[in-house]
PDB file of N, CA, C and O in Angstrom:
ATOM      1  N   UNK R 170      10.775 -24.056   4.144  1.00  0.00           N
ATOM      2  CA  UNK R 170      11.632 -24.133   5.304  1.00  0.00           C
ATOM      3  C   UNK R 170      10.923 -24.911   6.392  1.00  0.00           C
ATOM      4  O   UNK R 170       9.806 -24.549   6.760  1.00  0.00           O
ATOM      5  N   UNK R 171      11.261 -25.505   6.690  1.00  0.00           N
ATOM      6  CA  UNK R 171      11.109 -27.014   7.927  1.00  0.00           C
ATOM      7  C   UNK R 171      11.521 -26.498   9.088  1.00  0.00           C
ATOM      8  O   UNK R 171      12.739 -26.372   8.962  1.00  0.00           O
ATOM      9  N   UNK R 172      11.137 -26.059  10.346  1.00  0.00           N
ATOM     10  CA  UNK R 172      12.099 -25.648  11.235  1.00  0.00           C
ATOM     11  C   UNK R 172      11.799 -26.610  12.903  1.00  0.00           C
ATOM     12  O   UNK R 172      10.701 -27.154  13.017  1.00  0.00           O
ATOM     13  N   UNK R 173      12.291 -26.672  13.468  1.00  0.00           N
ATOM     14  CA  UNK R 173      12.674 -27.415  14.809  1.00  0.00           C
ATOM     15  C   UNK R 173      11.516 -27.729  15.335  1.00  0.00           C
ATOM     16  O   UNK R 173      11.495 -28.812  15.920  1.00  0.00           O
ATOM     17  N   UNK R 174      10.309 -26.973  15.306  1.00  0.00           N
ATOM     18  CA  UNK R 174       9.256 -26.418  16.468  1.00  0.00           C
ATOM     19  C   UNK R 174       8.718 -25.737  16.321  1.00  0.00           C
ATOM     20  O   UNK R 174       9.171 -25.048  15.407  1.00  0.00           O
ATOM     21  N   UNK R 175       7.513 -25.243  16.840  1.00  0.00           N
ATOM     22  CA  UNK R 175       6.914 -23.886  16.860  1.00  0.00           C
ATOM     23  C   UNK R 175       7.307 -22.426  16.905  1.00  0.00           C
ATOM     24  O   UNK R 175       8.428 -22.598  17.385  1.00  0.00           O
ATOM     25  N   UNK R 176       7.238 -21.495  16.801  1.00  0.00           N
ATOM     26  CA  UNK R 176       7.905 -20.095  16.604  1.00  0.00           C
ATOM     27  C   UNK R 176       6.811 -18.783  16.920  1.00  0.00           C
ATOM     28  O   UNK R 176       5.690 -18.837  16.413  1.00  0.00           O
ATOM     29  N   UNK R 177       7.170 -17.701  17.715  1.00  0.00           N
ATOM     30  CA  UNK R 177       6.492 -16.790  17.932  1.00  0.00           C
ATOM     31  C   UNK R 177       7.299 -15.958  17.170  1.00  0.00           C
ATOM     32  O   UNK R 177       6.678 -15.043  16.627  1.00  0.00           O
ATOM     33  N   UNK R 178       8.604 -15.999  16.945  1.00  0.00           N
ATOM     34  CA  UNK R 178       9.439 -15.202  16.096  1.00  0.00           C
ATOM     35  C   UNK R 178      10.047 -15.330  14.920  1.00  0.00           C
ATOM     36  O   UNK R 178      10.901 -16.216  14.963  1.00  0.00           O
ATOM     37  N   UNK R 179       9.940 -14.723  13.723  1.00  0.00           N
ATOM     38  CA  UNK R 179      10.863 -15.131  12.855  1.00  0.00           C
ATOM     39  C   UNK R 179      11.664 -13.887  12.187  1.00  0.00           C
ATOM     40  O   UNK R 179      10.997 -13.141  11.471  1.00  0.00           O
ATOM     41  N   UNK R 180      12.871 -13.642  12.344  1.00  0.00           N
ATOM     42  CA  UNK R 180      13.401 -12.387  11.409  1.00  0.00           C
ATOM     43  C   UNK R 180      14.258 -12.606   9.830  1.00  0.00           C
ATOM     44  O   UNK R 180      15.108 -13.411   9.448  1.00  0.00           O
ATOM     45  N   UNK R 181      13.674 -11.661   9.301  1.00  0.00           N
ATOM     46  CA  UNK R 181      14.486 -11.645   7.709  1.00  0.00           C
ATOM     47  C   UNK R 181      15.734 -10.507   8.141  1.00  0.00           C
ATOM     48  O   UNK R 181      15.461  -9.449   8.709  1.00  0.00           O
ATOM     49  N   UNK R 182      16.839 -10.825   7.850  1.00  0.00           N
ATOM     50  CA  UNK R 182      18.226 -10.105   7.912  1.00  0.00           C
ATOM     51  C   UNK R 182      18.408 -10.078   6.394  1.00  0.00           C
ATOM     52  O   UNK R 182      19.016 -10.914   5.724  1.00  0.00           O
ATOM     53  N   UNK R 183      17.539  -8.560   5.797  1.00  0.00           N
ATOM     54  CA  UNK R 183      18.094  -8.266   4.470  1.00  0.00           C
ATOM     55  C   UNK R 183      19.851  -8.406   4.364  1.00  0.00           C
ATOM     56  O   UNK R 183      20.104  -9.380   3.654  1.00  0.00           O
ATOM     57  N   UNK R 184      20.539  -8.037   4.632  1.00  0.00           N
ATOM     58  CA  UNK R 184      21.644  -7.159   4.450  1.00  0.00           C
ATOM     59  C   UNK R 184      22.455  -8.698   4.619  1.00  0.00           C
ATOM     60  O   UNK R 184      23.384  -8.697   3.812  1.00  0.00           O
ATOM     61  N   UNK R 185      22.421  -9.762   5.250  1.00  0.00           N
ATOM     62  CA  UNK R 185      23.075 -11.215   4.868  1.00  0.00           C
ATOM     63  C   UNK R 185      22.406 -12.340   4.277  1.00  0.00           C
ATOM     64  O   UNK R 185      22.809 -13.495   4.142  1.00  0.00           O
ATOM     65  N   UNK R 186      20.767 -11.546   3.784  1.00  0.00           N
ATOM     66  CA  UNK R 186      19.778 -12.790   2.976  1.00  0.00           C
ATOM     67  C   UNK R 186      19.854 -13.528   4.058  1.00  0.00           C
ATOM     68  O   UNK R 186      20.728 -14.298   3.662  1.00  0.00           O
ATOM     69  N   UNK R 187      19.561 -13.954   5.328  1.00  0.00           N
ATOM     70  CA  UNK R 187      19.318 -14.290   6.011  1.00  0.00           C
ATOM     71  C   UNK R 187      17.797 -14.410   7.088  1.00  0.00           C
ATOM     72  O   UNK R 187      17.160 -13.445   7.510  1.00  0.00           O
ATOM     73  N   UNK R 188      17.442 -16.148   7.390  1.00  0.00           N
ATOM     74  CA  UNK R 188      16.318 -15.776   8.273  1.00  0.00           C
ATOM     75  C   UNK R 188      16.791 -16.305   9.557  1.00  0.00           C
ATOM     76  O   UNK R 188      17.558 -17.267   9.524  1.00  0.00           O
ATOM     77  N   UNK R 189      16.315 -15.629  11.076  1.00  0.00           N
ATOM     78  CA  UNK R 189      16.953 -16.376  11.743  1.00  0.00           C
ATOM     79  C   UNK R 189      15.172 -16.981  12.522  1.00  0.00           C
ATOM     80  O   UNK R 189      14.113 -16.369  12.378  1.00  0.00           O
ATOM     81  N   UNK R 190      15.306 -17.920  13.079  1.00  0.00           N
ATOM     82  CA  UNK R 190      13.924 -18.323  13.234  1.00  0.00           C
ATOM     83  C   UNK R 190      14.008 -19.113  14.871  1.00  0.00           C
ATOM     84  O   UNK R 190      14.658 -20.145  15.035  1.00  0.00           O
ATOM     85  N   UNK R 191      13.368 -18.545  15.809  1.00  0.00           N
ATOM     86  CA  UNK R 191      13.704 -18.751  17.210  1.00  0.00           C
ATOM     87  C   UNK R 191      12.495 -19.958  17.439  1.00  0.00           C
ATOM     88  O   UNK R 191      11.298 -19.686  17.353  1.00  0.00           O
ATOM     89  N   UNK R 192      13.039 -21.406  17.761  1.00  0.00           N
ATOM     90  CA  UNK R 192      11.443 -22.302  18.110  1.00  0.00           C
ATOM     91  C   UNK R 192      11.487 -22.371  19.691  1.00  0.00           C
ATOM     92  O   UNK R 192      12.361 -22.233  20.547  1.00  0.00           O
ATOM     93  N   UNK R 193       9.987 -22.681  19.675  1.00  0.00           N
ATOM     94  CA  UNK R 193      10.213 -23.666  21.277  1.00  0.00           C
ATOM     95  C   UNK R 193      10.562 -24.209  21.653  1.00  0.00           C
ATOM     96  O   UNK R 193      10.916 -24.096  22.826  1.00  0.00           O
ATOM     97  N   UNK R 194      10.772 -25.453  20.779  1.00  0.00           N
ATOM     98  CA  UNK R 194      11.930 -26.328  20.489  1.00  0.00           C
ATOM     99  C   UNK R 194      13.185 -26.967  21.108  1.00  0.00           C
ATOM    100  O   UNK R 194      13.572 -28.123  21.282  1.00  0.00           O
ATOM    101  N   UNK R 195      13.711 -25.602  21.396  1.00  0.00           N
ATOM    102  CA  UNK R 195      15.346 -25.350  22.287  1.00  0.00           C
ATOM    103  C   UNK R 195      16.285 -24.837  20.895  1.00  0.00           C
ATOM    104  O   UNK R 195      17.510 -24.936  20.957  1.00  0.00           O
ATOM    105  N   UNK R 196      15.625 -24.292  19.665  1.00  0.00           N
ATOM    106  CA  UNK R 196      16.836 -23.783  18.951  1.00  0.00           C
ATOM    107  C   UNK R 196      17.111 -22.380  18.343  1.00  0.00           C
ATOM    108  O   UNK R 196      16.343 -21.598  18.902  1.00  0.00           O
ATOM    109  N   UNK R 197      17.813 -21.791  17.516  1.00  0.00           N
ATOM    110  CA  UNK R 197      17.852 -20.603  16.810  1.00  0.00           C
ATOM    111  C   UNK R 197      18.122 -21.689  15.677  1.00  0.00           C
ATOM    112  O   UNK R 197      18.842 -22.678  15.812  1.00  0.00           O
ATOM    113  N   UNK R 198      17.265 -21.249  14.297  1.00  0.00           N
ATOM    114  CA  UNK R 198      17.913 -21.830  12.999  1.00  0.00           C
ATOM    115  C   UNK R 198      18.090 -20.645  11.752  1.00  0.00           C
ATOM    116  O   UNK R 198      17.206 -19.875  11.377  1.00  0.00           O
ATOM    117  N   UNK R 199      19.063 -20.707  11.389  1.00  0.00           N
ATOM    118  CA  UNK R 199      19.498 -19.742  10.274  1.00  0.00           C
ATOM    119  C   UNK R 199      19.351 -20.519   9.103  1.00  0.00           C
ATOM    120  O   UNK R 199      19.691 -21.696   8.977  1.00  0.00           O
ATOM    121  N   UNK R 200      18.662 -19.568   7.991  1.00  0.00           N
ATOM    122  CA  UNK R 200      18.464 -20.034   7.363  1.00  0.00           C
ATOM    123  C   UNK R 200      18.997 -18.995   5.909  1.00  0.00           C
ATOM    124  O   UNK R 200      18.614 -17.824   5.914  1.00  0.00           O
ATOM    125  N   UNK R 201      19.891 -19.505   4.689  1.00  0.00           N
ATOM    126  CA  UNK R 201      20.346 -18.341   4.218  1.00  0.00           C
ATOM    127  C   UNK R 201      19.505 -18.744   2.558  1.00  0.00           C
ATOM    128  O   UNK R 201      19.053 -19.730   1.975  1.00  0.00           O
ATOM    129  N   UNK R 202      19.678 -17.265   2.336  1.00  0.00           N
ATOM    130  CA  UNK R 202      18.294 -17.114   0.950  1.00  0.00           C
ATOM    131  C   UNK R 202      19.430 -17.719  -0.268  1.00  0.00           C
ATOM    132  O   UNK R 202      20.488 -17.166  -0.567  1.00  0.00           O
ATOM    133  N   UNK R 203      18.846 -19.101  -0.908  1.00  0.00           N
ATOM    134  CA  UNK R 203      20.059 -19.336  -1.989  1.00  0.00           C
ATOM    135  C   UNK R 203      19.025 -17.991  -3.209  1.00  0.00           C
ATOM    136  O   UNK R 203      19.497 -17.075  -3.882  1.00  0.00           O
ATOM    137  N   UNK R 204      17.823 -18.353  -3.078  1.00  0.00           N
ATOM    138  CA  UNK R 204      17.148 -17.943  -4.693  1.00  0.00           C
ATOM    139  C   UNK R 204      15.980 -16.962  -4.804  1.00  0.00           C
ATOM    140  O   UNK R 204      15.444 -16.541  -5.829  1.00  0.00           O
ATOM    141  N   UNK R 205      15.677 -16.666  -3.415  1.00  0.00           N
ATOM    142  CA  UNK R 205      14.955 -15.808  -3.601  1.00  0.00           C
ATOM    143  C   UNK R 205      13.395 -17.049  -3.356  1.00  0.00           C
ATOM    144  O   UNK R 205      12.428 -16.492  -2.836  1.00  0.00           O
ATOM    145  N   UNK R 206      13.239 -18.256  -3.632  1.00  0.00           N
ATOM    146  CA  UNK R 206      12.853 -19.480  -3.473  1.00  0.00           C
ATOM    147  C   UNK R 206      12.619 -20.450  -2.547  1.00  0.00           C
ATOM    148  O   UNK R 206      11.585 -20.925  -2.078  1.00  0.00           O
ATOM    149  N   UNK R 207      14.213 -20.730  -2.310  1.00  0.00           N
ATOM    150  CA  UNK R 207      14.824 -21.461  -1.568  1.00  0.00           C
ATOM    151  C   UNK R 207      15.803 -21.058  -0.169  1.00  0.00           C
ATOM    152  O   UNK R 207      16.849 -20.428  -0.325  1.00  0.00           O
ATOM    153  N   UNK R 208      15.422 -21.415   0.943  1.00  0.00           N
ATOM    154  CA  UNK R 208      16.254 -21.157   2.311  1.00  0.00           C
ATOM    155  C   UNK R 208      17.046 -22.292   2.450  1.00  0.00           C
ATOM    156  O   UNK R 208      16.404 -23.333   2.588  1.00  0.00           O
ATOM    157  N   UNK R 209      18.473 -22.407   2.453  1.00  0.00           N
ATOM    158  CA  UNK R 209      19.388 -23.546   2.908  1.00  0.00           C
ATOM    159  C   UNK R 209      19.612 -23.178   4.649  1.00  0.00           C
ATOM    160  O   UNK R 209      20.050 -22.129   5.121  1.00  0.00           O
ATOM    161  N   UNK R 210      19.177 -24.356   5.350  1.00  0.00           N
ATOM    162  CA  UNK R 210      20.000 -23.912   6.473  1.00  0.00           C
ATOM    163  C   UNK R 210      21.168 -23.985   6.797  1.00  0.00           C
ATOM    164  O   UNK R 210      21.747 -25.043   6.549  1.00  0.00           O
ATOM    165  N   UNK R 211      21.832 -23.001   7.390  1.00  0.00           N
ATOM    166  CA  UNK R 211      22.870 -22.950   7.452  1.00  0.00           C
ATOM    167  C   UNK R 211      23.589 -23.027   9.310  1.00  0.00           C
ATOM    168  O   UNK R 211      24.721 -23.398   9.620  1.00  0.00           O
ATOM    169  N   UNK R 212      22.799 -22.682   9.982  1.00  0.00           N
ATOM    170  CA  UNK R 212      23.187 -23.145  11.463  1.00  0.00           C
ATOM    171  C   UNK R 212      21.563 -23.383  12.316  1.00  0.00           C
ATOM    172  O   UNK R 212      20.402 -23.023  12.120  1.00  0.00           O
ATOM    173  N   UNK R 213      22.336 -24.233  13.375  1.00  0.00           N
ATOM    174  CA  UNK R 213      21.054 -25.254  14.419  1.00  0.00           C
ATOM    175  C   UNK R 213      21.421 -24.659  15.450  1.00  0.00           C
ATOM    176  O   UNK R 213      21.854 -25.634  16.065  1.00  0.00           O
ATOM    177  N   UNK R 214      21.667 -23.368  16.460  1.00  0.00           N
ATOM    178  CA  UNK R 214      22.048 -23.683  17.768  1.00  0.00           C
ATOM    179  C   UNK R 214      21.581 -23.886  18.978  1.00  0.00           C
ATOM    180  O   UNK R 214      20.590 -23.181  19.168  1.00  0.00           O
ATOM    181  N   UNK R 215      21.802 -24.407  19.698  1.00  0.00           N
ATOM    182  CA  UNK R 215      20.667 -24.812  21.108  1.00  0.00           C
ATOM    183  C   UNK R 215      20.828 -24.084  21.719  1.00  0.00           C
ATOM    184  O   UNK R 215      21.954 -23.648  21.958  1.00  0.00           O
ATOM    185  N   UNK R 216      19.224 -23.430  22.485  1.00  0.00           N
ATOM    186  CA  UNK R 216      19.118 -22.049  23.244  1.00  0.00           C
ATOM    187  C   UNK R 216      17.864 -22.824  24.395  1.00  0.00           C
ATOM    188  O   UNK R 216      16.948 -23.626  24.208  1.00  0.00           O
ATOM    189  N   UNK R 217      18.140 -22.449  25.029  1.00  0.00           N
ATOM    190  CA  UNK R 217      17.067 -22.792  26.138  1.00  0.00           C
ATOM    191  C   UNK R 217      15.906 -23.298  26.070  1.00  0.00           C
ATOM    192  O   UNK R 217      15.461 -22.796  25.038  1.00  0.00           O
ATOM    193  N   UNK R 218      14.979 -24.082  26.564  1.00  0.00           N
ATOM    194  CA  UNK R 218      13.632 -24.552  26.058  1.00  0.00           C
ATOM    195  C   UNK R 218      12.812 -23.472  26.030  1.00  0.00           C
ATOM    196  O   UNK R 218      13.175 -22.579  26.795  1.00  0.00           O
ATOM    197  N   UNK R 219      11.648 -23.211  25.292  1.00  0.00           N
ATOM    198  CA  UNK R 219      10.636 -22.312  24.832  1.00  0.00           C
ATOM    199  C   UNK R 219      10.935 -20.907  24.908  1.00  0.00           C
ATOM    200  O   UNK R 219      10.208 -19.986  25.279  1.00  0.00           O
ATOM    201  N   UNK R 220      12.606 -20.887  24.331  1.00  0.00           N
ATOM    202  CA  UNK R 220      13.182 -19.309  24.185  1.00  0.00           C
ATOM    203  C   UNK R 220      12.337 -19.421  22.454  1.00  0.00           C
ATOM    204  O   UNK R 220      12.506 -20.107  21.446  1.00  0.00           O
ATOM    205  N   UNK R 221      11.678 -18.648  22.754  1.00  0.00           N
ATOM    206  CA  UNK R 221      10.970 -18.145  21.089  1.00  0.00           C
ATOM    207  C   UNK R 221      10.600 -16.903  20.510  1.00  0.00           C
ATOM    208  O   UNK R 221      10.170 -16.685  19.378  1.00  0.00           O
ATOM    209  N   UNK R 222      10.761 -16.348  21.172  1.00  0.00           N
ATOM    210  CA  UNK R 222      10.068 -14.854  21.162  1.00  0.00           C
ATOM    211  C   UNK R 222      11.847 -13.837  21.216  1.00  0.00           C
ATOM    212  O   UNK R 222      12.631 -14.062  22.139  1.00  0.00           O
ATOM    213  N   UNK R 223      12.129 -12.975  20.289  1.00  0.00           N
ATOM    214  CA  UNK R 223      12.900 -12.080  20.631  1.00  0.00           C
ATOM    215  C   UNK R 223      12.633 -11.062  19.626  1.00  0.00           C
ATOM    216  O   UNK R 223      11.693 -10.997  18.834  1.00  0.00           O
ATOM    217  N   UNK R 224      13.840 -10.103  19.832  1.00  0.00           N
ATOM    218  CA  UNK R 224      14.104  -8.804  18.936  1.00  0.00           C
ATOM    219  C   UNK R 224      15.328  -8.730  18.216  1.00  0.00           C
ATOM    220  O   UNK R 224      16.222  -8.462  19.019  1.00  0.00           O
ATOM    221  N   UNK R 225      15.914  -8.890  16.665  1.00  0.00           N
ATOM    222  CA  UNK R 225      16.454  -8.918  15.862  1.00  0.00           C
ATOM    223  C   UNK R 225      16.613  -7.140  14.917  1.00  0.00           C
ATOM    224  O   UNK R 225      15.936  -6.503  14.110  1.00  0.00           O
ATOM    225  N   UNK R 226      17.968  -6.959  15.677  1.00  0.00           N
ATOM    226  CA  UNK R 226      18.114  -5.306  15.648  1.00  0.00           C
ATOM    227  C   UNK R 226      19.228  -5.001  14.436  1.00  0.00           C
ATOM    228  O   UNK R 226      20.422  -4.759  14.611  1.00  0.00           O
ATOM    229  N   UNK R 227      18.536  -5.075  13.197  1.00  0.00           N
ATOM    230  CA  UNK R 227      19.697  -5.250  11.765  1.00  0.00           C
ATOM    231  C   UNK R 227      20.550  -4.219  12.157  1.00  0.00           C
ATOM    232  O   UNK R 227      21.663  -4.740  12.073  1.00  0.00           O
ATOM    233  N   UNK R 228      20.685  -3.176  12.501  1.00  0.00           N
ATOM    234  CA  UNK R 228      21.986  -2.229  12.366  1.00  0.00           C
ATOM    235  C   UNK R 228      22.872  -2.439  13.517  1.00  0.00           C
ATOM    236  O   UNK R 228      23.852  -1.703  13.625  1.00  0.00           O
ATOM    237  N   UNK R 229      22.579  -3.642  14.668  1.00  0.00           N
ATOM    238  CA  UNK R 229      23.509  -4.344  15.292  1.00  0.00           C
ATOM    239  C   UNK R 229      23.780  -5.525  15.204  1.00  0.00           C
ATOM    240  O   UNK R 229      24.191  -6.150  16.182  1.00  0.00           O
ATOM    241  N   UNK R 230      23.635  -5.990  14.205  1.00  0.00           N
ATOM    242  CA  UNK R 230      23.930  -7.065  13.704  1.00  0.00           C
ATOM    243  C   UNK R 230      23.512  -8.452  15.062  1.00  0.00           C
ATOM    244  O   UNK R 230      24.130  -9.500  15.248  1.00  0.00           O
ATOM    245  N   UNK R 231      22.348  -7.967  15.763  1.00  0.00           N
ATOM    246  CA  UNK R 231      22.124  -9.026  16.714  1.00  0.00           C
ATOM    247  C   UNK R 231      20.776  -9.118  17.273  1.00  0.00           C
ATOM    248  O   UNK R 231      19.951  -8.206  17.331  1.00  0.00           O
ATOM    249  N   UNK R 232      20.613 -10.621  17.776  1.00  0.00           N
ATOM    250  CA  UNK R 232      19.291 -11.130  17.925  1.00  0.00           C
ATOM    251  C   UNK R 232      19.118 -11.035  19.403  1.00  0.00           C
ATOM    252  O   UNK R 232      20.133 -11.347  20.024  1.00  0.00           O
ATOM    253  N   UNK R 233      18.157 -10.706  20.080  1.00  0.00           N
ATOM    254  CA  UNK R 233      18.086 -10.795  21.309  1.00  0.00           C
ATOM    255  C   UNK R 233      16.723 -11.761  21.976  1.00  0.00           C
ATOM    256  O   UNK R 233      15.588 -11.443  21.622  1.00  0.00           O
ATOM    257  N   UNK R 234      16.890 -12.783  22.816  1.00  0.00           N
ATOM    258  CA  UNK R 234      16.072 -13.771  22.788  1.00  0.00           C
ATOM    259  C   UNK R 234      15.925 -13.679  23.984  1.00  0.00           C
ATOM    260  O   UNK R 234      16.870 -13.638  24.772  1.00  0.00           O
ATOM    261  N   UNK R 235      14.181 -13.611  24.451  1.00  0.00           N
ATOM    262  CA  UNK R 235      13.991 -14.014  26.129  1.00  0.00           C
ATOM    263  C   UNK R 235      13.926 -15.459  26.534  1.00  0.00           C
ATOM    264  O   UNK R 235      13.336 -16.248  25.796  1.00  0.00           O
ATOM    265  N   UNK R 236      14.468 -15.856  27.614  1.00  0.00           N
ATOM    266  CA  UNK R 236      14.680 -17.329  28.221  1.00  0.00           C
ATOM    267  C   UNK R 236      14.100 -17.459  29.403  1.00  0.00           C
ATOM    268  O   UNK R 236      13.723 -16.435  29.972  1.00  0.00           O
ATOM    269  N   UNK R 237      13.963 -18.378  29.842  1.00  0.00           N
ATOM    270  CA  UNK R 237      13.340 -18.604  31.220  1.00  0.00           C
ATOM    271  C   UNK R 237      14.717 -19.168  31.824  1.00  0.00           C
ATOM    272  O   UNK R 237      15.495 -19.985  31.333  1.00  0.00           O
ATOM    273  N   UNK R 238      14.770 -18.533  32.945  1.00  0.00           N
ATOM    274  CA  UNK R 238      15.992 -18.480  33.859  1.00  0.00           C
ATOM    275  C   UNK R 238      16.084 -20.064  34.412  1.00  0.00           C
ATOM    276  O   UNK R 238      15.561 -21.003  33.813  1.00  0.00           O
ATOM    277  N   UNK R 239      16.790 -20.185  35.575  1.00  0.00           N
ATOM    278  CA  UNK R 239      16.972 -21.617  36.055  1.00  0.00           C
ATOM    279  C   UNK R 239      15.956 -21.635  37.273  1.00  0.00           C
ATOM    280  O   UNK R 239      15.491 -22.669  37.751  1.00  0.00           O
ATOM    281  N   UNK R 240      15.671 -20.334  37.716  1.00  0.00           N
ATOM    282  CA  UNK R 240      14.539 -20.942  38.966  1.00  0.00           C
ATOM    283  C   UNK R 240      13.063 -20.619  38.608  1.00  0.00           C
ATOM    284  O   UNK R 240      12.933 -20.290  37.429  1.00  0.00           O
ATOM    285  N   UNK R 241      12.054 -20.631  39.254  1.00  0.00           N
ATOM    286  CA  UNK R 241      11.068 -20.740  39.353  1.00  0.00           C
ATOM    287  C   UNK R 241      10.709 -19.702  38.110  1.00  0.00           C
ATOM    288  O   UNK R 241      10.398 -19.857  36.929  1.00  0.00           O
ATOM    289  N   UNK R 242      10.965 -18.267  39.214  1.00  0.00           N
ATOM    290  CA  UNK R 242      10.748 -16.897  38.507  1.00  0.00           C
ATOM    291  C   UNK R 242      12.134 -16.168  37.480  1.00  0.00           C
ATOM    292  O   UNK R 242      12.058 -14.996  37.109  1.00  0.00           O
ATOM    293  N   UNK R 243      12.575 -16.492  37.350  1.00  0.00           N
ATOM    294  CA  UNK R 243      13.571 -15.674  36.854  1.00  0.00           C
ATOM    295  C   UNK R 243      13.484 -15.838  35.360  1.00  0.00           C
ATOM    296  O   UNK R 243      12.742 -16.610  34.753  1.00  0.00           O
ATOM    297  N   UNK R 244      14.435 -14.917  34.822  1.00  0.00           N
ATOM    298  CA  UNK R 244      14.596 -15.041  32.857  1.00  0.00           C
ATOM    299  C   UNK R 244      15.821 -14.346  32.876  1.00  0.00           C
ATOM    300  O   UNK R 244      16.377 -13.922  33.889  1.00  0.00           O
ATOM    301  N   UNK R 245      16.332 -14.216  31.379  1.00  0.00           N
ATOM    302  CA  UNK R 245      17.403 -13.862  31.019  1.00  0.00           C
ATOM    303  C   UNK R 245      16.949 -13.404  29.689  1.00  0.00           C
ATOM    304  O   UNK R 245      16.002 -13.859  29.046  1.00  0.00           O
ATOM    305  N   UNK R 246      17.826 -12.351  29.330  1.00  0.00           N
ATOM    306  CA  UNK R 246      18.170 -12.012  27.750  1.00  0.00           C
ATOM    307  C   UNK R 246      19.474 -12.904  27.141  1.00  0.00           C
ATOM    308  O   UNK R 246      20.640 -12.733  27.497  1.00  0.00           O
ATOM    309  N   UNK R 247      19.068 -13.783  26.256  1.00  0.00           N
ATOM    310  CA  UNK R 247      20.264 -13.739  25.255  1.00  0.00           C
ATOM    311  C   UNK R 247      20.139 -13.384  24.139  1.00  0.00           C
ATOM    312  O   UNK R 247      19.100 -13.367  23.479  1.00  0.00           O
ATOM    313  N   UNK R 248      21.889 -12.855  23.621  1.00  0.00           N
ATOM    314  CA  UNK R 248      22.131 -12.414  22.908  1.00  0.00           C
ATOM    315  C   UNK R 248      23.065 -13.275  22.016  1.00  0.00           C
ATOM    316  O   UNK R 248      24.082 -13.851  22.402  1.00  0.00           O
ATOM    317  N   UNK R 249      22.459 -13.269  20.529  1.00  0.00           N
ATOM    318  CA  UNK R 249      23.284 -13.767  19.303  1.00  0.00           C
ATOM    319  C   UNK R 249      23.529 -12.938  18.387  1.00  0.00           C
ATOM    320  O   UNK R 249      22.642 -12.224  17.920  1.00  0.00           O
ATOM    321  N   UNK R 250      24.558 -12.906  18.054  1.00  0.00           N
ATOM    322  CA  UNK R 250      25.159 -12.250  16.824  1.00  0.00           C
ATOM    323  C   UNK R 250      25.757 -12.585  15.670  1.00  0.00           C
ATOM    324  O   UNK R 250      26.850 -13.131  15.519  1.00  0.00           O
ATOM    325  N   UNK R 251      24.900 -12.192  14.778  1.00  0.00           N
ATOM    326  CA  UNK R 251      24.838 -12.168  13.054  1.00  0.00           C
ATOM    327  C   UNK R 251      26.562 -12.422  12.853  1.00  0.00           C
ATOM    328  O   UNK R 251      27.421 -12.097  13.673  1.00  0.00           O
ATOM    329  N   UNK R 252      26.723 -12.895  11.921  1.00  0.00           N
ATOM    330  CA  UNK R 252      28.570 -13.063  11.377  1.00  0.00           C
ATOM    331  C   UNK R 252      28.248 -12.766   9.933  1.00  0.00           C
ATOM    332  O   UNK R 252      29.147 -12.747   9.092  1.00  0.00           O
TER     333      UNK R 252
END
């Protein structure tokens, strides 16, 4: 698996064979298990610059990613959710 950028995070989502992999980058990349082998990616989405670091909570089917806000000091949580 090849991914965007650097990564402080990466989660395995048994339950959709799924990895979701947060870079510095600016992305989230999903990546789905064809073989046990092989990861096809399956989505690129753009998330804030050096959002990399989150918490991936399988029995809510969602990823939660820290961001650096728009001013100086500030941040945000986002939230993505598994389909």
């Amino acid at each position: 698996m090849k991914t965007a950028g650097p990564s402080d995070d990466l989660f395995y989502d048994s339950r959709r064979g799924r990895v979701y992999v947060l870079t510095g980058a600016g992305f989230l990349e999903v990546f789905q298990d064809r073989d046990h082998n092989h990861f096809d990616r399956v989505a690129h989405y753009v998330t804030p610059p050096h959002t990399q670091t989150g918490l991936f909570v399988p029995e809510w089917g969602k990823l939660f990613a820290a961001a650096q806000g728009q001013g100086a000091q500030s941040a945000e949580i986002r939230v993505y959710e598994a389909n």
